[in-house]
PDB file of C-alpha atoms in Angstrom:
ATOM      1  CA  UNK L   1     176.804 -13.160 129.929  1.00 75.00           C
ATOM      2  CA  UNK L   2     175.972 -16.696 128.826  1.00 91.00           C
ATOM      3  CA  UNK L   3     172.485 -17.041 127.346  1.00 95.00           C
ATOM      4  CA  UNK L   4     169.888 -18.922 129.188  1.00 97.00           C
ATOM      5  CA  UNK L   5     168.321 -20.351 125.971  1.00 97.00           C
ATOM      6  CA  UNK L   6     170.299 -20.641 122.827  1.00 97.00           C
ATOM      7  CA  UNK L   7     168.721 -21.759 119.583  1.00 97.00           C
ATOM      8  CA  UNK L   8     171.356 -22.092 116.868  1.00 96.00           C
ATOM      9  CA  UNK L   9     170.689 -22.775 113.217  1.00 95.00           C
ATOM     10  CA  UNK L  10     167.527 -24.672 113.835  1.00 96.00           C
ATOM     11  CA  UNK L  11     165.331 -25.847 110.878  1.00 95.00           C
ATOM     12  CA  UNK L  12     161.863 -27.631 111.205  1.00 95.00           C
ATOM     13  CA  UNK L  13     160.431 -29.651 108.283  1.00 92.00           C
ATOM     14  CA  UNK L  14     156.835 -31.157 108.250  1.00 90.00           C
ATOM     15  CA  UNK L  15     155.711 -33.471 105.674  1.00 86.00           C
ATOM     16  CA  UNK L  16     152.089 -32.813 104.409  1.00 82.00           C
ATOM     17  CA  UNK L  17     149.797 -34.117 101.802  1.00 78.00           C
ATOM     18  CA  UNK L  18     150.577 -32.602  98.311  1.00 74.00           C
ATOM     19  CA  UNK L  19     146.860 -32.379  97.507  1.00 74.00           C
ATOM     20  CA  UNK L  20     143.344 -33.816  97.943  1.00 73.00           C
ATOM     21  CA  UNK L  21     143.500 -36.256  95.176  1.00 74.00           C
ATOM     22  CA  UNK L  22     147.499 -36.621  95.503  1.00 73.00           C
ATOM     23  CA  UNK L  23     148.607 -39.291  97.967  1.00 76.00           C
ATOM     24  CA  UNK L  24     152.219 -38.103  97.730  1.00 78.00           C
ATOM     25  CA  UNK L  25     153.952 -35.815 100.329  1.00 82.00           C
ATOM     26  CA  UNK L  26     155.638 -32.548 100.126  1.00 82.00           C
ATOM     27  CA  UNK L  27     158.056 -30.915 102.640  1.00 84.00           C
ATOM     28  CA  UNK L  28     157.135 -27.536 104.266  1.00 85.00           C
ATOM     29  CA  UNK L  29     159.780 -25.752 106.283  1.00 89.00           C
ATOM     30  CA  UNK L  30     158.226 -24.003 109.139  1.00 92.00           C
ATOM     31  CA  UNK L  31     161.557 -22.863 110.427  1.00 94.00           C
ATOM     32  CA  UNK L  32     164.644 -22.373 108.177  1.00 91.00           C
ATOM     33  CA  UNK L  33     168.151 -21.840 109.875  1.00 92.00           C
ATOM     34  CA  UNK L  34     166.865 -19.707 112.963  1.00 95.00           C
ATOM     35  CA  UNK L  35     169.229 -18.469 115.388  1.00 95.00           C
ATOM     36  CA  UNK L  36     168.519 -16.463 118.550  1.00 94.00           C
ATOM     37  CA  UNK L  37     169.299 -16.062 122.273  1.00 96.00           C
ATOM     38  CA  UNK L  38     167.413 -15.425 125.575  1.00 97.00           C
ATOM     39  CA  UNK L  39     169.581 -13.981 128.218  1.00 96.00           C
ATOM     40  CA  UNK L  40     169.020 -14.260 131.785  1.00 96.00           C
ATOM     41  CA  UNK L  41     166.334 -12.053 133.282  1.00 95.00           C
ATOM     42  CA  UNK L  42     165.306 -10.967 129.620  1.00 96.00           C
ATOM     43  CA  UNK L  43     162.121 -10.714 127.840  1.00 97.00           C
ATOM     44  CA  UNK L  44     162.752 -11.444 124.053  1.00 97.00           C
ATOM     45  CA  UNK L  45     159.702 -10.411 122.075  1.00 97.00           C
ATOM     46  CA  UNK L  46     159.102 -12.383 118.912  1.00 97.00           C
ATOM     47  CA  UNK L  47     156.738 -10.924 116.248  1.00 96.00           C
ATOM     48  CA  UNK L  48     155.522 -11.875 112.679  1.00 93.00           C
ATOM     49  CA  UNK L  49     152.462 -12.765 110.743  1.00 90.00           C
ATOM     50  CA  UNK L  50     150.417 -15.755 111.360  1.00 89.00           C
ATOM     51  CA  UNK L  51     152.081 -18.967 109.877  1.00 88.00           C
ATOM     52  CA  UNK L  52     155.528 -17.513 109.953  1.00 91.00           C
ATOM     53  CA  UNK L  53     156.834 -20.242 112.579  1.00 92.00           C
ATOM     54  CA  UNK L  54     156.386 -18.586 115.916  1.00 94.00           C
ATOM     55  CA  UNK L  55     154.710 -21.278 117.734  1.00 93.00           C
ATOM     56  CA  UNK L  56     156.794 -23.871 116.183  1.00 95.00           C
ATOM     57  CA  UNK L  57     159.812 -22.082 117.345  1.00 96.00           C
ATOM     58  CA  UNK L  58     158.103 -22.140 120.875  1.00 95.00           C
ATOM     59  CA  UNK L  59     157.836 -25.826 120.880  1.00 95.00           C
ATOM     60  CA  UNK L  60     161.139 -26.739 119.454  1.00 96.00           C
ATOM     61  CA  UNK L  61     162.763 -24.474 122.253  1.00 96.00           C
ATOM     62  CA  UNK L  62     160.860 -26.480 124.913  1.00 95.00           C
ATOM     63  CA  UNK L  63     161.763 -29.747 123.420  1.00 94.00           C
ATOM     64  CA  UNK L  64     158.223 -30.560 122.747  1.00 94.00           C
ATOM     65  CA  UNK L  65     159.208 -31.322 119.180  1.00 94.00           C
ATOM     66  CA  UNK L  66     162.676 -32.114 117.871  1.00 94.00           C
ATOM     67  CA  UNK L  67     164.401 -29.894 115.275  1.00 95.00           C
ATOM     68  CA  UNK L  68     165.024 -31.301 111.806  1.00 94.00           C
ATOM     69  CA  UNK L  69     168.536 -29.835 111.951  1.00 94.00           C
ATOM     70  CA  UNK L  70     170.487 -27.344 114.418  1.00 96.00           C
ATOM     71  CA  UNK L  71     170.714 -27.279 118.019  1.00 95.00           C
ATOM     72  CA  UNK L  72     168.800 -25.970 121.102  1.00 97.00           C
ATOM     73  CA  UNK L  73     170.842 -25.419 124.385  1.00 97.00           C
ATOM     74  CA  UNK L  74     169.487 -24.610 127.796  1.00 97.00           C
ATOM     75  CA  UNK L  75     172.048 -23.512 130.329  1.00 95.00           C
ATOM     76  CA  UNK L  76     174.910 -24.553 127.857  1.00 94.00           C
ATOM     77  CA  UNK L  77     173.353 -28.066 127.554  1.00 95.00           C
ATOM     78  CA  UNK L  78     172.098 -29.436 124.189  1.00 96.00           C
ATOM     79  CA  UNK L  79     168.511 -30.581 124.656  1.00 95.00           C
ATOM     80  CA  UNK L  80     168.896 -33.523 122.228  1.00 93.00           C
ATOM     81  CA  UNK L  81     171.593 -34.987 124.344  1.00 93.00           C
ATOM     82  CA  UNK L  82     169.783 -35.035 127.490  1.00 94.00           C
ATOM     83  CA  UNK L  83     168.619 -38.383 129.051  1.00 94.00           C
ATOM     84  CA  UNK L  84     165.081 -38.787 130.503  1.00 92.00           C
ATOM     85  CA  UNK L  85     165.887 -37.747 133.967  1.00 93.00           C
ATOM     86  CA  UNK L  86     167.856 -34.516 132.579  1.00 95.00           C
ATOM     87  CA  UNK L  87     164.996 -33.870 130.275  1.00 95.00           C
ATOM     88  CA  UNK L  88     162.503 -33.769 133.158  1.00 94.00           C
ATOM     89  CA  UNK L  89     164.848 -31.311 135.062  1.00 95.00           C
ATOM     90  CA  UNK L  90     164.681 -29.107 132.128  1.00 96.00           C
ATOM     91  CA  UNK L  91     160.996 -29.119 132.000  1.00 94.00           C
ATOM     92  CA  UNK L  92     161.129 -27.823 135.484  1.00 95.00           C
ATOM     93  CA  UNK L  93     163.191 -25.030 134.502  1.00 96.00           C
ATOM     94  CA  UNK L  94     161.192 -24.062 131.285  1.00 97.00           C
ATOM     95  CA  UNK L  95     157.483 -23.601 131.316  1.00 96.00           C
ATOM     96  CA  UNK L  96     154.727 -22.343 128.790  1.00 95.00           C
ATOM     97  CA  UNK L  97     151.822 -20.062 129.149  1.00 94.00           C
ATOM     98  CA  UNK L  98     149.287 -20.955 126.222  1.00 90.00           C
ATOM     99  CA  UNK L  99     147.329 -18.652 124.021  1.00 86.00           C
ATOM    100  CA  UNK L 100     143.880 -19.962 124.702  1.00 87.00           C
ATOM    101  CA  UNK L 101     142.950 -19.833 128.506  1.00 85.00           C
ATOM    102  CA  UNK L 102     139.773 -21.891 127.633  1.00 87.00           C
ATOM    103  CA  UNK L 103     141.072 -25.048 126.223  1.00 90.00           C
ATOM    104  CA  UNK L 104     144.584 -25.029 128.262  1.00 91.00           C
ATOM    105  CA  UNK L 105     142.853 -25.973 131.445  1.00 94.00           C
ATOM    106  CA  UNK L 106     141.264 -29.508 131.912  1.00 94.00           C
ATOM    107  CA  UNK L 107     137.477 -28.874 132.721  1.00 94.00           C
ATOM    108  CA  UNK L 108     137.322 -32.139 134.509  1.00 95.00           C
ATOM    109  CA  UNK L 109     139.804 -31.008 137.235  1.00 96.00           C
ATOM    110  CA  UNK L 110     139.417 -28.589 139.906  1.00 96.00           C
ATOM    111  CA  UNK L 111     142.057 -25.619 140.175  1.00 96.00           C
ATOM    112  CA  UNK L 112     143.657 -27.494 143.204  1.00 96.00           C
ATOM    113  CA  UNK L 113     144.292 -30.667 140.994  1.00 96.00           C
ATOM    114  CA  UNK L 114     145.618 -28.508 138.062  1.00 96.00           C
ATOM    115  CA  UNK L 115     148.231 -26.658 140.079  1.00 96.00           C
ATOM    116  CA  UNK L 116     149.122 -29.428 142.176  1.00 96.00           C
ATOM    117  CA  UNK L 117     149.756 -31.795 139.403  1.00 96.00           C
ATOM    118  CA  UNK L 118     153.192 -30.244 138.447  1.00 95.00           C
ATOM    119  CA  UNK L 119     154.156 -30.356 142.106  1.00 95.00           C
ATOM    120  CA  UNK L 120     153.469 -33.930 142.274  1.00 95.00           C
ATOM    121  CA  UNK L 121     155.353 -34.745 138.978  1.00 94.00           C
ATOM    122  CA  UNK L 122     158.628 -32.902 139.945  1.00 94.00           C
ATOM    123  CA  UNK L 123     158.169 -33.951 143.739  1.00 93.00           C
ATOM    124  CA  UNK L 124     158.541 -30.269 144.699  1.00 93.00           C
ATOM    125  CA  UNK L 125     156.080 -30.332 147.753  1.00 91.00           C
ATOM    126  CA  UNK L 126     155.228 -32.790 150.491  1.00 92.00           C
ATOM    127  CA  UNK L 127     151.564 -33.819 150.279  1.00 91.00           C
ATOM    128  CA  UNK L 128     150.942 -32.149 153.790  1.00 93.00           C
ATOM    129  CA  UNK L 129     152.068 -28.716 152.459  1.00 94.00           C
ATOM    130  CA  UNK L 130     150.294 -29.033 148.894  1.00 95.00           C
ATOM    131  CA  UNK L 131     147.257 -27.048 149.735  1.00 95.00           C
ATOM    132  CA  UNK L 132     149.162 -24.088 151.436  1.00 95.00           C
ATOM    133  CA  UNK L 133     151.507 -24.163 148.173  1.00 95.00           C
ATOM    134  CA  UNK L 134     148.611 -24.108 145.720  1.00 96.00           C
ATOM    135  CA  UNK L 135     146.941 -21.102 147.814  1.00 95.00           C
ATOM    136  CA  UNK L 136     150.229 -19.190 147.748  1.00 95.00           C
ATOM    137  CA  UNK L 137     150.289 -19.707 143.855  1.00 95.00           C
ATOM    138  CA  UNK L 138     146.895 -18.430 143.499  1.00 95.00           C
ATOM    139  CA  UNK L 139     147.590 -15.402 145.634  1.00 94.00           C
ATOM    140  CA  UNK L 140     150.739 -14.890 143.679  1.00 93.00           C
ATOM    141  CA  UNK L 141     148.667 -14.053 140.516  1.00 93.00           C
ATOM    142  CA  UNK L 142     145.878 -12.173 142.212  1.00 92.00           C
ATOM    143  CA  UNK L 143     143.153 -14.819 142.915  1.00 93.00           C
ATOM    144  CA  UNK L 144     141.587 -15.762 146.096  1.00 93.00           C
ATOM    145  CA  UNK L 145     143.151 -18.917 147.745  1.00 92.00           C
ATOM    146  CA  UNK L 146     139.684 -20.408 148.486  1.00 90.00           C
ATOM    147  CA  UNK L 147     138.958 -20.695 144.753  1.00 90.00           C
ATOM    148  CA  UNK L 148     141.107 -23.753 144.537  1.00 92.00           C
ATOM    149  CA  UNK L 149     138.446 -26.009 144.790  1.00 93.00           C
ATOM    150  CA  UNK L 150     136.257 -24.595 141.923  1.00 95.00           C
ATOM    151  CA  UNK L 151     136.464 -25.704 138.174  1.00 96.00           C
ATOM    152  CA  UNK L 152     137.694 -23.573 135.304  1.00 95.00           C
ATOM    153  CA  UNK L 153     134.417 -23.042 133.801  1.00 94.00           C
ATOM    154  CA  UNK L 154     133.614 -20.958 136.907  1.00 95.00           C
ATOM    155  CA  UNK L 155     136.243 -18.358 135.945  1.00 94.00           C
ATOM    156  CA  UNK L 156     136.412 -15.564 133.493  1.00 92.00           C
ATOM    157  CA  UNK L 157     138.830 -15.665 130.388  1.00 90.00           C
ATOM    158  CA  UNK L 158     141.333 -13.382 132.378  1.00 91.00           C
ATOM    159  CA  UNK L 159     141.127 -15.255 135.606  1.00 93.00           C
ATOM    160  CA  UNK L 160     141.830 -18.739 133.762  1.00 93.00           C
ATOM    161  CA  UNK L 161     144.726 -17.088 132.044  1.00 93.00           C
ATOM    162  CA  UNK L 162     146.024 -16.091 135.547  1.00 94.00           C
ATOM    163  CA  UNK L 163     145.741 -19.775 136.556  1.00 95.00           C
ATOM    164  CA  UNK L 164     147.668 -20.737 133.472  1.00 94.00           C
ATOM    165  CA  UNK L 165     150.452 -18.453 134.680  1.00 95.00           C
ATOM    166  CA  UNK L 166     150.157 -20.025 138.301  1.00 95.00           C
ATOM    167  CA  UNK L 167     150.576 -23.407 136.857  1.00 96.00           C
ATOM    168  CA  UNK L 168     153.734 -22.257 134.889  1.00 95.00           C
ATOM    169  CA  UNK L 169     155.134 -20.786 138.114  1.00 95.00           C
ATOM    170  CA  UNK L 170     154.460 -23.780 140.145  1.00 95.00           C
ATOM    171  CA  UNK L 171     157.793 -25.406 139.369  1.00 95.00           C
ATOM    172  CA  UNK L 172     159.830 -22.167 139.995  1.00 95.00           C
ATOM    173  CA  UNK L 173     161.043 -21.905 136.372  1.00 96.00           C
ATOM    174  CA  UNK L 174     163.916 -19.804 135.104  1.00 97.00           C
ATOM    175  CA  UNK L 175     162.364 -19.340 131.552  1.00 97.00           C
ATOM    176  CA  UNK L 176     158.739 -19.035 130.387  1.00 97.00           C
ATOM    177  CA  UNK L 177     157.508 -19.131 126.906  1.00 96.00           C
ATOM    178  CA  UNK L 178     154.380 -16.919 126.554  1.00 95.00           C
ATOM    179  CA  UNK L 179     152.677 -17.827 123.184  1.00 92.00           C
ATOM    180  CA  UNK L 180     150.114 -15.074 122.511  1.00 91.00           C
ATOM    181  CA  UNK L 181     149.063 -14.917 126.247  1.00 90.00           C
ATOM    182  CA  UNK L 182     146.719 -12.011 125.862  1.00 86.00           C
ATOM    183  CA  UNK L 183     145.165 -12.544 122.330  1.00 83.00           C
ATOM    184  CA  UNK L 184     141.893 -14.193 123.565  1.00 75.00           C
ATOM    185  CA  UNK L 185     141.302 -11.547 126.119  1.00 82.00           C
ATOM    186  CA  UNK L 186     139.495  -8.158 126.265  1.00 83.00           C
ATOM    187  CA  UNK L 187     141.737  -5.163 126.075  1.00 83.00           C
ATOM    188  CA  UNK L 188     141.010  -4.263 129.844  1.00 82.00           C
ATOM    189  CA  UNK L 189     142.140  -7.946 130.794  1.00 87.00           C
ATOM    190  CA  UNK L 190     145.072  -7.781 128.656  1.00 88.00           C
ATOM    191  CA  UNK L 191     146.708  -4.954 130.455  1.00 90.00           C
ATOM    192  CA  UNK L 192     146.205  -6.783 133.859  1.00 90.00           C
ATOM    193  CA  UNK L 193     147.725  -9.975 132.534  1.00 90.00           C
ATOM    194  CA  UNK L 194     150.729  -7.995 131.072  1.00 93.00           C
ATOM    195  CA  UNK L 195     151.320  -6.028 134.274  1.00 93.00           C
ATOM    196  CA  UNK L 196     151.104  -9.628 136.132  1.00 93.00           C
ATOM    197  CA  UNK L 197     153.810 -10.943 134.115  1.00 93.00           C
ATOM    198  CA  UNK L 198     156.065  -7.773 134.396  1.00 94.00           C
ATOM    199  CA  UNK L 199     155.589  -7.877 138.130  1.00 95.00           C
ATOM    200  CA  UNK L 200     156.494 -11.660 138.151  1.00 93.00           C
ATOM    201  CA  UNK L 201     159.591 -11.030 136.181  1.00 94.00           C
ATOM    202  CA  UNK L 202     160.799  -8.597 138.631  1.00 94.00           C
ATOM    203  CA  UNK L 203     160.063 -10.417 141.712  1.00 94.00           C
ATOM    204  CA  UNK L 204     161.179 -14.026 140.388  1.00 94.00           C
ATOM    205  CA  UNK L 205     164.079 -12.847 138.134  1.00 94.00           C
ATOM    206  CA  UNK L 206     162.511 -14.716 135.195  1.00 96.00           C
ATOM    207  CA  UNK L 207     163.293 -14.817 131.322  1.00 97.00           C
ATOM    208  CA  UNK L 208     160.434 -14.616 128.890  1.00 97.00           C
ATOM    209  CA  UNK L 209     160.105 -15.539 125.232  1.00 97.00           C
ATOM    210  CA  UNK L 210     157.114 -13.397 124.507  1.00 97.00           C
ATOM    211  CA  UNK L 211     155.135 -14.242 121.371  1.00 95.00           C
ATOM    212  CA  UNK L 212     152.495 -11.737 120.048  1.00 93.00           C
ATOM    213  CA  UNK L 213     151.019 -10.026 117.176  1.00 89.00           C
ATOM    214  CA  UNK L 214     150.289  -6.803 119.274  1.00 89.00           C
ATOM    215  CA  UNK L 215     153.292  -4.638 118.475  1.00 92.00           C
ATOM    216  CA  UNK L 216     152.982  -2.016 120.941  1.00 90.00           C
ATOM    217  CA  UNK L 217     152.521  -4.723 123.574  1.00 92.00           C
ATOM    218  CA  UNK L 218     155.637  -6.363 122.472  1.00 94.00           C
ATOM    219  CA  UNK L 219     157.659  -3.123 122.662  1.00 93.00           C
ATOM    220  CA  UNK L 220     156.288  -2.310 126.231  1.00 93.00           C
ATOM    221  CA  UNK L 221     157.158  -5.850 127.834  1.00 95.00           C
ATOM    222  CA  UNK L 222     160.411  -6.840 125.748  1.00 96.00           C
ATOM    223  CA  UNK L 223     164.050  -5.925 126.248  1.00 96.00           C
ATOM    224  CA  UNK L 224     164.769  -6.875 122.698  1.00 97.00           C
ATOM    225  CA  UNK L 225     162.557  -7.817 119.565  1.00 97.00           C
ATOM    226  CA  UNK L 226     163.033 -10.507 117.011  1.00 97.00           C
ATOM    227  CA  UNK L 227     161.027 -10.137 113.617  1.00 97.00           C
ATOM    228  CA  UNK L 228     160.314 -13.533 111.969  1.00 96.00           C
ATOM    229  CA  UNK L 229     159.262 -13.970 108.407  1.00 94.00           C
ATOM    230  CA  UNK L 230     158.443 -17.387 106.750  1.00 92.00           C
ATOM    231  CA  UNK L 231     160.489 -19.191 109.256  1.00 92.00           C
ATOM    232  CA  UNK L 232     163.536 -16.882 109.249  1.00 93.00           C
ATOM    233  CA  UNK L 233     164.629 -14.259 111.603  1.00 95.00           C
ATOM    234  CA  UNK L 234     164.915 -11.021 109.467  1.00 95.00           C
ATOM    235  CA  UNK L 235     165.705  -8.494 112.212  1.00 96.00           C
ATOM    236  CA  UNK L 236     166.844  -8.312 115.927  1.00 96.00           C
ATOM    237  CA  UNK L 237     166.813  -5.136 117.790  1.00 95.00           C
ATOM    238  CA  UNK L 238     166.446  -3.474 121.168  1.00 95.00           C
ATOM    239  CA  UNK L 239     162.694  -2.883 122.091  1.00 95.00           C
ATOM    240  CA  UNK L 240     162.987   0.854 122.416  1.00 93.00           C
ATOM    241  CA  UNK L 241     163.948   1.239 118.807  1.00 93.00           C
ATOM    242  CA  UNK L 242     161.330  -1.205 117.470  1.00 93.00           C
ATOM    243  CA  UNK L 243     158.101   1.089 116.787  1.00 88.00           C
ATOM    244  CA  UNK L 244     160.293   4.203 115.329  1.00 83.00           C
ATOM    245  CA  UNK L 245     159.527   3.983 111.825  1.00 72.00           C
ATOM    246  CA  UNK L 246     161.593   6.559 109.888  1.00 72.00           C
ATOM    247  CA  UNK L 247     163.781   7.384 112.628  1.00 79.00           C
ATOM    248  CA  UNK L 248     165.561   3.965 112.779  1.00 87.00           C
ATOM    249  CA  UNK L 249     166.718   1.656 109.911  1.00 91.00           C
ATOM    250  CA  UNK L 250     164.453  -1.371 109.633  1.00 93.00           C
ATOM    251  CA  UNK L 251     164.256  -4.494 107.612  1.00 93.00           C
ATOM    252  CA  UNK L 252     161.692  -3.953 104.697  1.00 92.00           C
ATOM    253  CA  UNK L 253     159.349  -6.611 106.309  1.00 93.00           C
ATOM    254  CA  UNK L 254     159.462  -4.786 109.778  1.00 93.00           C
ATOM    255  CA  UNK L 255     158.611  -1.684 107.747  1.00 90.00           C
ATOM    256  CA  UNK L 256     155.415  -3.453 106.390  1.00 89.00           C
ATOM    257  CA  UNK L 257     154.358  -4.662 109.988  1.00 90.00           C
ATOM    258  CA  UNK L 258     154.831  -1.133 111.498  1.00 89.00           C
ATOM    259  CA  UNK L 259     152.581   0.152 108.615  1.00 85.00           C
ATOM    260  CA  UNK L 260     149.884  -2.276 109.622  1.00 82.00           C
ATOM    261  CA  UNK L 261     149.687  -0.773 113.202  1.00 80.00           C
ATOM    262  CA  UNK L 262     146.392   1.015 113.743  1.00 75.00           C
ATOM    263  CA  UNK L 263     146.629   4.628 114.378  1.00 71.00           C
ATOM    264  CA  UNK L 264     144.649   6.417 117.008  1.00 71.00           C
ATOM    265  CA  UNK L 265     143.387   9.067 114.627  1.00 68.00           C
ATOM    266  CA  UNK L 266     140.356   7.933 112.548  1.00 69.00           C
ATOM    267  CA  UNK L 267     141.008  10.552 109.793  1.00 69.00           C
ATOM    268  CA  UNK L 268     144.264   9.018 109.012  1.00 64.00           C
ATOM    269  CA  UNK L 269     144.588   5.612 107.158  1.00 61.00           C
ATOM    270  CA  UNK L 270     147.485   3.407 106.389  1.00 58.00           C
ATOM    271  CA  UNK L 271     147.549   1.247 103.314  1.00 56.00           C
ATOM    272  CA  UNK L 272     150.163  -1.452 102.914  1.00 53.00           C
ATOM    273  CA  UNK L 273     150.774  -2.046  99.313  1.00 53.00           C
ATOM    274  CA  UNK L 274     152.585  -5.390  99.141  1.00 58.00           C
ATOM    275  CA  UNK L 275     151.314  -8.572  97.518  1.00 54.00           C
ATOM    276  CA  UNK L 276     149.808 -11.265  99.752  1.00 52.00           C
ATOM    277  CA  UNK L 277     151.825 -14.620  99.780  1.00 56.00           C
ATOM    278  CA  UNK L 278     151.348 -17.902 101.612  1.00 46.00           C
ATOM    279  CA  UNK L 279     153.262 -17.909 104.687  1.00 44.00           C
ATOM    280  CA  UNK L 280     154.559 -21.459 104.574  1.00 45.00           C
ATOM    281  CA  UNK L 281     157.127 -22.758 101.993  1.00 49.00           C
ATOM    282  CA  UNK L 282     157.636 -25.876 100.446  1.00 48.00           C
ATOM    283  CA  UNK L 283     161.395 -26.063  99.939  1.00 49.00           C
ATOM    284  CA  UNK L 284     164.378 -24.282 101.424  1.00 52.00           C
ATOM    285  CA  UNK L 285     165.051 -21.162  99.588  1.00 60.00           C
ATOM    286  CA  UNK L 286     168.597 -19.990  98.452  1.00 75.00           C
ATOM    287  CA  UNK L 287     167.610 -16.388  98.423  1.00 85.00           C
ATOM    288  CA  UNK L 288     165.632 -14.176 100.573  1.00 90.00           C
ATOM    289  CA  UNK L 289     162.127 -15.267 101.590  1.00 89.00           C
ATOM    290  CA  UNK L 290     160.787 -11.654 101.426  1.00 91.00           C
ATOM    291  CA  UNK L 291     162.138 -10.910  97.978  1.00 89.00           C
ATOM    292  CA  UNK L 292     158.978 -11.432  96.108  1.00 87.00           C
ATOM    293  CA  UNK L 293     157.122  -9.051  98.216  1.00 87.00           C
ATOM    294  CA  UNK L 294     160.000  -6.467  98.974  1.00 89.00           C
ATOM    295  CA  UNK L 295     159.900  -2.933  97.398  1.00 85.00           C
ATOM    296  CA  UNK L 296     163.714  -2.929  97.123  1.00 86.00           C
ATOM    297  CA  UNK L 297     164.231  -6.478  95.840  1.00 88.00           C
ATOM    298  CA  UNK L 298     166.952  -7.124  93.180  1.00 90.00           C
ATOM    299  CA  UNK L 299     168.357 -10.116  91.304  1.00 91.00           C
ATOM    300  CA  UNK L 300     170.735 -10.943  94.211  1.00 92.00           C
ATOM    301  CA  UNK L 301     167.787 -11.229  96.584  1.00 91.00           C
ATOM    302  CA  UNK L 302     166.459 -14.319  94.693  1.00 90.00           C
ATOM    303  CA  UNK L 303     169.782 -15.951  94.455  1.00 90.00           C
ATOM    304  CA  UNK L 304     171.701 -15.486  97.627  1.00 91.00           C
ATOM    305  CA  UNK L 305     170.564 -15.585 101.249  1.00 90.00           C
ATOM    306  CA  UNK L 306     171.211 -12.178 103.068  1.00 92.00           C
ATOM    307  CA  UNK L 307     173.906 -12.027 105.547  1.00 91.00           C
ATOM    308  CA  UNK L 308     173.702 -10.319 108.915  1.00 92.00           C
ATOM    309  CA  UNK L 309     174.281  -6.645 108.881  1.00 93.00           C
ATOM    310  CA  UNK L 310     175.250  -4.768 112.162  1.00 93.00           C
ATOM    311  CA  UNK L 311     173.407  -1.423 112.279  1.00 92.00           C
ATOM    312  CA  UNK L 312     174.409  -1.226 116.013  1.00 90.00           C
ATOM    313  CA  UNK L 313     176.044  -3.888 118.594  1.00 90.00           C
ATOM    314  CA  UNK L 314     172.450  -4.918 119.550  1.00 92.00           C
ATOM    315  CA  UNK L 315     170.688  -4.369 116.289  1.00 95.00           C
ATOM    316  CA  UNK L 316     171.081  -6.742 113.367  1.00 95.00           C
ATOM    317  CA  UNK L 317     169.305  -7.124 109.917  1.00 95.00           C
ATOM    318  CA  UNK L 318     169.549  -9.659 107.459  1.00 94.00           C
ATOM    319  CA  UNK L 319     168.962  -7.894 104.171  1.00 94.00           C
ATOM    320  CA  UNK L 320     170.997  -7.183 101.018  1.00 92.00           C
ATOM    321  CA  UNK L 321     170.048  -3.625 100.629  1.00 89.00           C
ATOM    322  CA  UNK L 322     170.653  -2.438 104.289  1.00 83.00           C
ATOM    323  CA  UNK L 323     173.467   0.278 104.147  1.00 63.00           C
TER     324      UNK L 323
END
């Protein structure tokens, strides 16, 4: 099966100030030779600590930022080679649900204006049918159709995120990138949004790139999970194997993430004894990015980049010491 989204050897470099008193610039690599695929009707979960490059990868995958090197393909077409008309057609097929439902909606626009805007831009609906289409979008995400004349500040956080989902659905996309869509919501509301996304995926045959810090949620919604560390993918595996520490071979960094998952037993505590290190990096590294924090690192880890090791046909780890 051909992938819907194909990210191949993508790197992204930013130039930032070297210091407060230093006018010079230094390079920080947010993405370093990242490759992954999102298949049709699949949810690919993406996890990793803050600053590891997850949101940067989302923006590059949606052509909101160009990669410094590598290629991004959607339906076997390289995005960098598309003309203005073709890139507009791509944006109709690939949409995003943002992390913060409070800042992602224009407070000066009514819900009708917010949801009708993508319909007007892509000329998907005649003006005479616009209101009916907006009301149908609101109904599809569990909101009252008559609420389309209200403003974002009149809704709760969960309702605003539903509006964000409705806006993403307006263009009938094939791919939705959900960047931490539940992190700003209460736990009970998170469950409602997750169930909504799962229902929409089933009804509309959608593909998702689902980014989150909540590992149990990622396992619940995903078909596969990619683990990212300092701009690199270190493990790619089926979601049903993700949280089984000890029973499944994992990358050392994945083990650190799993040890940090809170346990429901207050009498038990987990302590992750790994040194803290800045997530960004100033130059391309010839070795493993996790070497300085890894319990199993050796000299080769600092000198050579690990190659992919196939544990199973659908489970790959990038590590020198995985047998």
